[in-house]
Amino acid sequence: MHTPHSKYERSTLVDFKSHGIKLFLLLFRDFSFNKLNGSIPKSFSELQDTNYIYLTGNLLSGSVPDWMLSIGNEIDLSYNNFTYNNPPMSGCHVRKTNLFASFSDDTISNKVACLGSSGCQTNWSSLYIDCGGNGLSVGNDSYESDLDDGGASFFTSTESGWGFSNTGQFLGNDVSVDNYTVKNTSRLLMDNPELYMSARVSSLSLTYYGFCLVNGSYNVSLHFAEIIFTNDGTYSSLGRRVFDIYIQGEQVAKDFDIRDEAGGVGKKIVKTYTVNVSTTLFIRLNWAGKGTTTIPSRGVYGPLISAISVKPNFWVPPKDRPLQRNGNGVSAWTVSGIVVGTLCLINLILGALWWRGYLRCRNATELELNGLTGSFTLRQIKTATNNFDVANKIGEGGFGSVYKGVLSDGTLIAVKQLSSKSRQGNREFLNELGVISALQHPHLVKLHGCCIEGNQLLLAYEYMENNNLARALFGNYDTLFLHFFFFLKVNFYRKNRPEN
């Protein structure tokens, strides 16, 4: 597994006072990755003045001592099995103590307890990080910036659903403040060189994680380029950077050397791994004590990474593709608001069009009327007849009722309404309409149009002021006198009319 950093490998933490160790002389203690188990002894409280305490990557359990959270200096407890108490601990970085993935719940649920239980506001389906850089776009992929200074015992997270945890201090570099990001100053001859001009480094352990990812299979690509060493045959070209790579807790690369993998300094190498993710993705780079530590100067060693890209191996619906980031993430609430607002607008437009009659369904009968006559909506007919008021009723027969009506332009019409009790069906209705529409004569009543909506079949005729033929034939003699010779003319016309 890991190269031990102290003599207490595979053991419980010992009580230093019982061993007679002069604790006040200790300024730096590294117990990381030693499979230490049990709880932290009370005598460890005398280490509160120690500058750096690393207990990363062990099996420690029990409660985190109060002094580590209140007065301790740089302390790293990440990757252990402590009992999570909420409150008093809130967040993964309390004062100067790194608590990232340090609780037993993290191992059981594969989630980070210190991040809280507020749930995911956004479920992401991709991830792009420009490690140590300002952020940039490469093709359709937008890499987010990663400019946090970091620290020897450090944790941070972003609103975009990712963060990183760093453990370790660079030893012997004679600087007051360690730098955990590096920049390249020379020209890089490769595709997309701007992605490799900066990088994040660590002296011991560097973990990137993505949370709130959609469950599924992903291609996780790690981008590397050695930008510290040289390739000119000088002393600085003799350096070797060696570290291990873990994804989801599994070692995927041991003794990884960027220069050897890429074929030289200033050349890129992209390592891609297929990973099944359940909500949270962990990518950890760990220095196991191998490689050089003083080339080109003291304190140059440990993991280095230029960028991370995570892409889904499953189909992402178009409505969720904004959650593939492509730059700025869009929260689920924002997407929902946009979708609901758009649907409401579409419904309003469709409702207005339907109200005006543009989108009403046309049945087979209506389609057969194309070109025969004009058309009215049921709303127009109801307005003209005052909703088929009995006062406007001027006749009734086996086919139904006839109503007097007035159109919006003042035209008088007689509306024939086909009754549901009538024996006249759709086909007879069409035949009547076709015959009347084809005949145009001054002595024949004019058909203005028809209306077919739902089960309503309506014909709108020209309104005749002198009432109907029956009234003329059998009504009051004083009202209308028909001369005998008129009947002779009508009879003569019927017998001698030309054949069409």
mmCIF file of N, CA, C and O in Angstrom, residues 111-162:
data_model
loop_
_atom_site.group_PDB
_atom_site.id
_atom_site.type_symbol
_atom_site.label_atom_id
_atom_site.label_comp_id
_atom_site.label_asym_id
_atom_site.label_seq_id
_atom_site.Cartn_x
_atom_site.Cartn_y
_atom_site.Cartn_z
ATOM 1 N N LYS A 111 -20.254 9.290 0.941
ATOM 2 C CA LYS A 111 -20.521 10.715 0.889
ATOM 3 C C LYS A 111 -19.659 11.407 1.934
ATOM 4 O O LYS A 111 -19.119 10.764 2.824
ATOM 5 N N VAL A 112 -19.537 12.704 1.839
ATOM 6 C CA VAL A 112 -18.710 13.467 2.766
ATOM 7 C C VAL A 112 -19.628 14.101 3.805
ATOM 8 O O VAL A 112 -20.364 15.045 3.507
ATOM 9 N N ALA A 113 -19.597 13.574 5.056
ATOM 10 C CA ALA A 113 -20.527 14.009 6.092
ATOM 11 C C ALA A 113 -20.373 15.484 6.416
ATOM 12 O O ALA A 113 -21.345 16.176 6.679
ATOM 13 N N CYS A 114 -19.136 15.997 6.406
ATOM 14 C CA CYS A 114 -18.904 17.378 6.820
ATOM 15 C C CYS A 114 -19.459 18.395 5.822
ATOM 16 O O CYS A 114 -19.518 19.579 6.124
ATOM 17 N N LEU A 115 -19.868 17.931 4.639
ATOM 18 C CA LEU A 115 -20.461 18.851 3.673
ATOM 19 C C LEU A 115 -21.891 19.195 4.048
ATOM 20 O O LEU A 115 -22.496 20.088 3.468
ATOM 21 N N GLY A 116 -22.464 18.454 5.017
ATOM 22 C CA GLY A 116 -23.824 18.734 5.452
ATOM 23 C C GLY A 116 -24.830 17.869 4.734
ATOM 24 O O GLY A 116 -24.505 17.088 3.844
ATOM 25 N N SER A 117 -26.089 18.012 5.118
ATOM 26 C CA SER A 117 -27.166 17.172 4.574
ATOM 27 C C SER A 117 -28.213 17.988 3.849
ATOM 28 O O SER A 117 -29.373 17.639 3.801
ATOM 29 N N SER A 118 -27.793 19.132 3.316
ATOM 30 C CA SER A 118 -28.751 19.999 2.636
ATOM 31 C C SER A 118 -29.208 19.425 1.304
ATOM 32 O O SER A 118 -30.176 19.889 0.713
ATOM 33 N N GLY A 119 -28.517 18.405 0.797
ATOM 34 C CA GLY A 119 -28.914 17.830 -0.475
ATOM 35 C C GLY A 119 -28.319 18.573 -1.647
ATOM 36 O O GLY A 119 -27.721 19.639 -1.511
ATOM 37 N N CYS A 120 -28.469 17.999 -2.803
ATOM 38 C CA CYS A 120 -27.903 18.572 -4.020
ATOM 39 C C CYS A 120 -28.924 19.461 -4.705
ATOM 40 O O CYS A 120 -30.002 18.998 -5.092
ATOM 41 N N GLN A 121 -28.606 20.731 -4.852
ATOM 42 C CA GLN A 121 -29.463 21.626 -5.607
ATOM 43 C C GLN A 121 -29.330 21.382 -7.104
ATOM 44 O O GLN A 121 -30.224 21.703 -7.871
ATOM 45 N N THR A 122 -28.187 20.813 -7.506
ATOM 46 C CA THR A 122 -27.925 20.544 -8.915
ATOM 47 C C THR A 122 -27.288 19.171 -9.044
ATOM 48 O O THR A 122 -26.400 18.825 -8.267
ATOM 49 N N ASN A 123 -27.740 18.384 -9.988
ATOM 50 C CA ASN A 123 -27.114 17.099 -10.289
ATOM 51 C C ASN A 123 -26.328 17.258 -11.584
ATOM 52 O O ASN A 123 -26.906 17.401 -12.661
ATOM 53 N N TRP A 124 -25.004 17.226 -11.457
ATOM 54 C CA TRP A 124 -24.132 17.472 -12.599
ATOM 55 C C TRP A 124 -23.903 16.189 -13.393
ATOM 56 O O TRP A 124 -23.962 15.090 -12.859
ATOM 57 N N SER A 125 -23.598 16.358 -14.654
ATOM 58 C CA SER A 125 -23.276 15.197 -15.495
ATOM 59 C C SER A 125 -21.909 15.341 -16.156
ATOM 60 O O SER A 125 -21.574 14.567 -17.049
ATOM 61 N N SER A 126 -21.114 16.332 -15.717
ATOM 62 C CA SER A 126 -19.755 16.495 -16.238
ATOM 63 C C SER A 126 -18.975 17.397 -15.284
ATOM 64 O O SER A 126 -19.539 18.022 -14.396
ATOM 65 N N LEU A 127 -17.657 17.445 -15.506
ATOM 66 C CA LEU A 127 -16.797 18.243 -14.630
ATOM 67 C C LEU A 127 -15.517 18.609 -15.382
ATOM 68 O O LEU A 127 -14.885 17.741 -15.992
ATOM 69 N N TYR A 128 -15.141 19.905 -15.347
ATOM 70 C CA TYR A 128 -13.926 20.385 -16.005
ATOM 71 C C TYR A 128 -13.214 21.359 -15.061
ATOM 72 O O TYR A 128 -13.782 22.367 -14.661
ATOM 73 N N ILE A 129 -11.953 21.044 -14.711
ATOM 74 C CA ILE A 129 -11.190 21.880 -13.783
ATOM 75 C C ILE A 129 -9.825 22.205 -14.390
ATOM 76 O O ILE A 129 -9.099 21.303 -14.816
ATOM 77 N N ASP A 130 -9.476 23.480 -14.430
ATOM 78 C CA ASP A 130 -8.148 23.941 -14.837
ATOM 79 C C ASP A 130 -7.311 24.066 -13.575
ATOM 80 O O ASP A 130 -7.262 25.121 -12.945
ATOM 81 N N CYS A 131 -6.658 22.985 -13.179
ATOM 82 C CA CYS A 131 -5.982 22.911 -11.881
ATOM 83 C C CYS A 131 -4.895 23.972 -11.765
ATOM 84 O O CYS A 131 -3.952 24.012 -12.568
ATOM 85 N N GLY A 132 -5.033 24.845 -10.779
ATOM 86 C CA GLY A 132 -4.068 25.906 -10.568
ATOM 87 C C GLY A 132 -4.124 27.023 -11.591
ATOM 88 O O GLY A 132 -3.272 27.908 -11.578
ATOM 89 N N GLY A 133 -5.136 26.990 -12.477
ATOM 90 C CA GLY A 133 -5.201 27.971 -13.562
ATOM 91 C C GLY A 133 -6.400 28.885 -13.485
ATOM 92 O O GLY A 133 -7.261 28.771 -12.603
ATOM 93 N N ASN A 134 -6.472 29.811 -14.441
ATOM 94 C CA ASN A 134 -7.503 30.841 -14.483
ATOM 95 C C ASN A 134 -8.799 30.384 -15.110
ATOM 96 O O ASN A 134 -9.786 31.126 -15.106
ATOM 97 N N GLY A 135 -8.806 29.187 -15.674
ATOM 98 C CA GLY A 135 -9.977 28.724 -16.406
ATOM 99 C C GLY A 135 -9.894 29.106 -17.871
ATOM 100 O O GLY A 135 -9.379 30.170 -18.222
ATOM 101 N N LEU A 136 -10.389 28.252 -18.744
ATOM 102 C CA LEU A 136 -10.342 28.501 -20.181
ATOM 103 C C LEU A 136 -11.274 27.534 -20.887
ATOM 104 O O LEU A 136 -11.774 26.568 -20.300
ATOM 105 N N SER A 137 -11.501 27.807 -22.169
ATOM 106 C CA SER A 137 -12.331 26.936 -22.998
ATOM 107 C C SER A 137 -11.461 26.195 -23.998
ATOM 108 O O SER A 137 -10.597 26.800 -24.649
ATOM 109 N N VAL A 138 -11.696 24.917 -24.113
ATOM 110 C CA VAL A 138 -11.014 24.073 -25.107
ATOM 111 C C VAL A 138 -12.100 23.381 -25.923
ATOM 112 O O VAL A 138 -12.761 22.474 -25.440
ATOM 113 N N GLY A 139 -12.283 23.840 -27.149
ATOM 114 C CA GLY A 139 -13.390 23.331 -27.950
ATOM 115 C C GLY A 139 -14.709 23.713 -27.302
ATOM 116 O O GLY A 139 -14.956 24.873 -26.991
ATOM 117 N N ASN A 140 -15.568 22.715 -27.083
ATOM 118 C CA ASN A 140 -16.852 22.953 -26.437
ATOM 119 C C ASN A 140 -16.796 22.796 -24.925
ATOM 120 O O ASN A 140 -17.826 22.908 -24.249
ATOM 121 N N ASP A 141 -15.615 22.516 -24.390
ATOM 122 C CA ASP A 141 -15.468 22.272 -22.953
ATOM 123 C C ASP A 141 -14.887 23.505 -22.259
ATOM 124 O O ASP A 141 -13.845 24.014 -22.672
ATOM 125 N N SER A 142 -15.562 23.960 -21.230
ATOM 126 C CA SER A 142 -15.106 25.127 -20.471
ATOM 127 C C SER A 142 -14.586 24.670 -19.114
ATOM 128 O O SER A 142 -15.349 24.142 -18.302
ATOM 129 N N TYR A 143 -13.295 24.877 -18.890
ATOM 130 C CA TYR A 143 -12.642 24.464 -17.651
ATOM 131 C C TYR A 143 -12.751 25.591 -16.632
ATOM 132 O O TYR A 143 -12.427 26.746 -16.928
ATOM 133 N N GLU A 144 -13.192 25.245 -15.429
ATOM 134 C CA GLU A 144 -13.344 26.231 -14.366
ATOM 135 C C GLU A 144 -11.996 26.565 -13.733
ATOM 136 O O GLU A 144 -11.093 25.725 -13.678
ATOM 137 N N SER A 145 -11.884 27.776 -13.254
ATOM 138 C CA SER A 145 -10.641 28.226 -12.627
ATOM 139 C C SER A 145 -10.440 27.546 -11.271
ATOM 140 O O SER A 145 -11.395 27.140 -10.604
ATOM 141 N N ASP A 146 -9.170 27.454 -10.869
ATOM 142 C CA ASP A 146 -8.797 26.810 -9.607
ATOM 143 C C ASP A 146 -7.616 27.587 -9.042
ATOM 144 O O ASP A 146 -6.463 27.166 -9.149
ATOM 145 N N LEU A 147 -7.911 28.744 -8.458
ATOM 146 C CA LEU A 147 -6.859 29.682 -8.061
ATOM 147 C C LEU A 147 -6.643 29.772 -6.556
ATOM 148 O O LEU A 147 -5.864 30.614 -6.102
ATOM 149 N N ASP A 148 -7.311 28.932 -5.779
ATOM 150 C CA ASP A 148 -7.131 28.995 -4.330
ATOM 151 C C ASP A 148 -5.686 28.679 -3.966
ATOM 152 O O ASP A 148 -5.089 27.756 -4.510
ATOM 153 N N ASP A 149 -5.138 29.434 -3.020
ATOM 154 C CA ASP A 149 -3.738 29.245 -2.643
ATOM 155 C C ASP A 149 -3.475 27.880 -2.014
ATOM 156 O O ASP A 149 -2.377 27.338 -2.129
ATOM 157 N N GLY A 150 -4.473 27.314 -1.334
ATOM 158 C CA GLY A 150 -4.260 26.029 -0.678
ATOM 159 C C GLY A 150 -3.483 26.204 0.611
ATOM 160 O O GLY A 150 -3.322 27.297 1.149
ATOM 161 N N GLY A 151 -2.994 25.078 1.130
ATOM 162 C CA GLY A 151 -2.234 25.124 2.362
ATOM 163 C C GLY A 151 -1.796 23.743 2.771
ATOM 164 O O GLY A 151 -2.125 22.737 2.126
ATOM 165 N N ALA A 152 -1.045 23.657 3.890
ATOM 166 C CA ALA A 152 -0.495 22.386 4.340
ATOM 167 C C ALA A 152 -1.580 21.455 4.870
ATOM 168 O O ALA A 152 -1.457 20.233 4.780
ATOM 169 N N SER A 153 -2.628 22.011 5.446
ATOM 170 C CA SER A 153 -3.785 21.245 5.901
ATOM 171 C C SER A 153 -5.010 22.015 5.454
ATOM 172 O O SER A 153 -5.514 22.886 6.160
ATOM 173 N N PHE A 154 -5.507 21.687 4.283
ATOM 174 C CA PHE A 154 -6.426 22.604 3.622
ATOM 175 C C PHE A 154 -7.571 21.850 2.957
ATOM 176 O O PHE A 154 -7.399 20.751 2.419
ATOM 177 N N PHE A 155 -8.734 22.478 3.006
ATOM 178 C CA PHE A 155 -9.909 21.977 2.285
ATOM 179 C C PHE A 155 -10.726 23.155 1.785
ATOM 180 O O PHE A 155 -10.890 24.160 2.490
ATOM 181 N N THR A 156 -11.264 23.033 0.569
ATOM 182 C CA THR A 156 -12.177 24.046 0.051
ATOM 183 C C THR A 156 -13.136 23.385 -0.920
ATOM 184 O O THR A 156 -12.835 22.341 -1.511
ATOM 185 N N SER A 157 -14.304 23.987 -1.064
ATOM 186 C CA SER A 157 -15.287 23.501 -2.038
ATOM 187 C C SER A 157 -15.879 24.696 -2.770
ATOM 188 O O SER A 157 -15.829 25.830 -2.283
ATOM 189 N N THR A 158 -16.441 24.454 -3.921
ATOM 190 C CA THR A 158 -17.015 25.513 -4.745
ATOM 191 C C THR A 158 -18.512 25.315 -4.884
ATOM 192 O O THR A 158 -19.052 24.256 -4.566
ATOM 193 N N GLU A 159 -19.183 26.336 -5.374
ATOM 194 C CA GLU A 159 -20.621 26.239 -5.626
ATOM 195 C C GLU A 159 -20.915 25.434 -6.883
ATOM 196 O O GLU A 159 -22.075 25.155 -7.179
ATOM 197 N N SER A 160 -19.880 25.080 -7.620
ATOM 198 C CA SER A 160 -20.059 24.333 -8.864
ATOM 199 C C SER A 160 -19.993 22.831 -8.664
ATOM 200 O O SER A 160 -19.895 22.086 -9.636
ATOM 201 N N GLY A 161 -19.999 22.382 -7.407
ATOM 202 C CA GLY A 161 -20.075 20.955 -7.148
ATOM 203 C C GLY A 161 -18.748 20.229 -7.144
ATOM 204 O O GLY A 161 -18.703 19.038 -7.425
ATOM 205 N N TRP A 162 -17.654 20.917 -6.813
ATOM 206 C CA TRP A 162 -16.369 20.245 -6.700
ATOM 207 C C TRP A 162 -15.498 20.998 -5.696
ATOM 208 O O TRP A 162 -15.800 22.119 -5.284
#
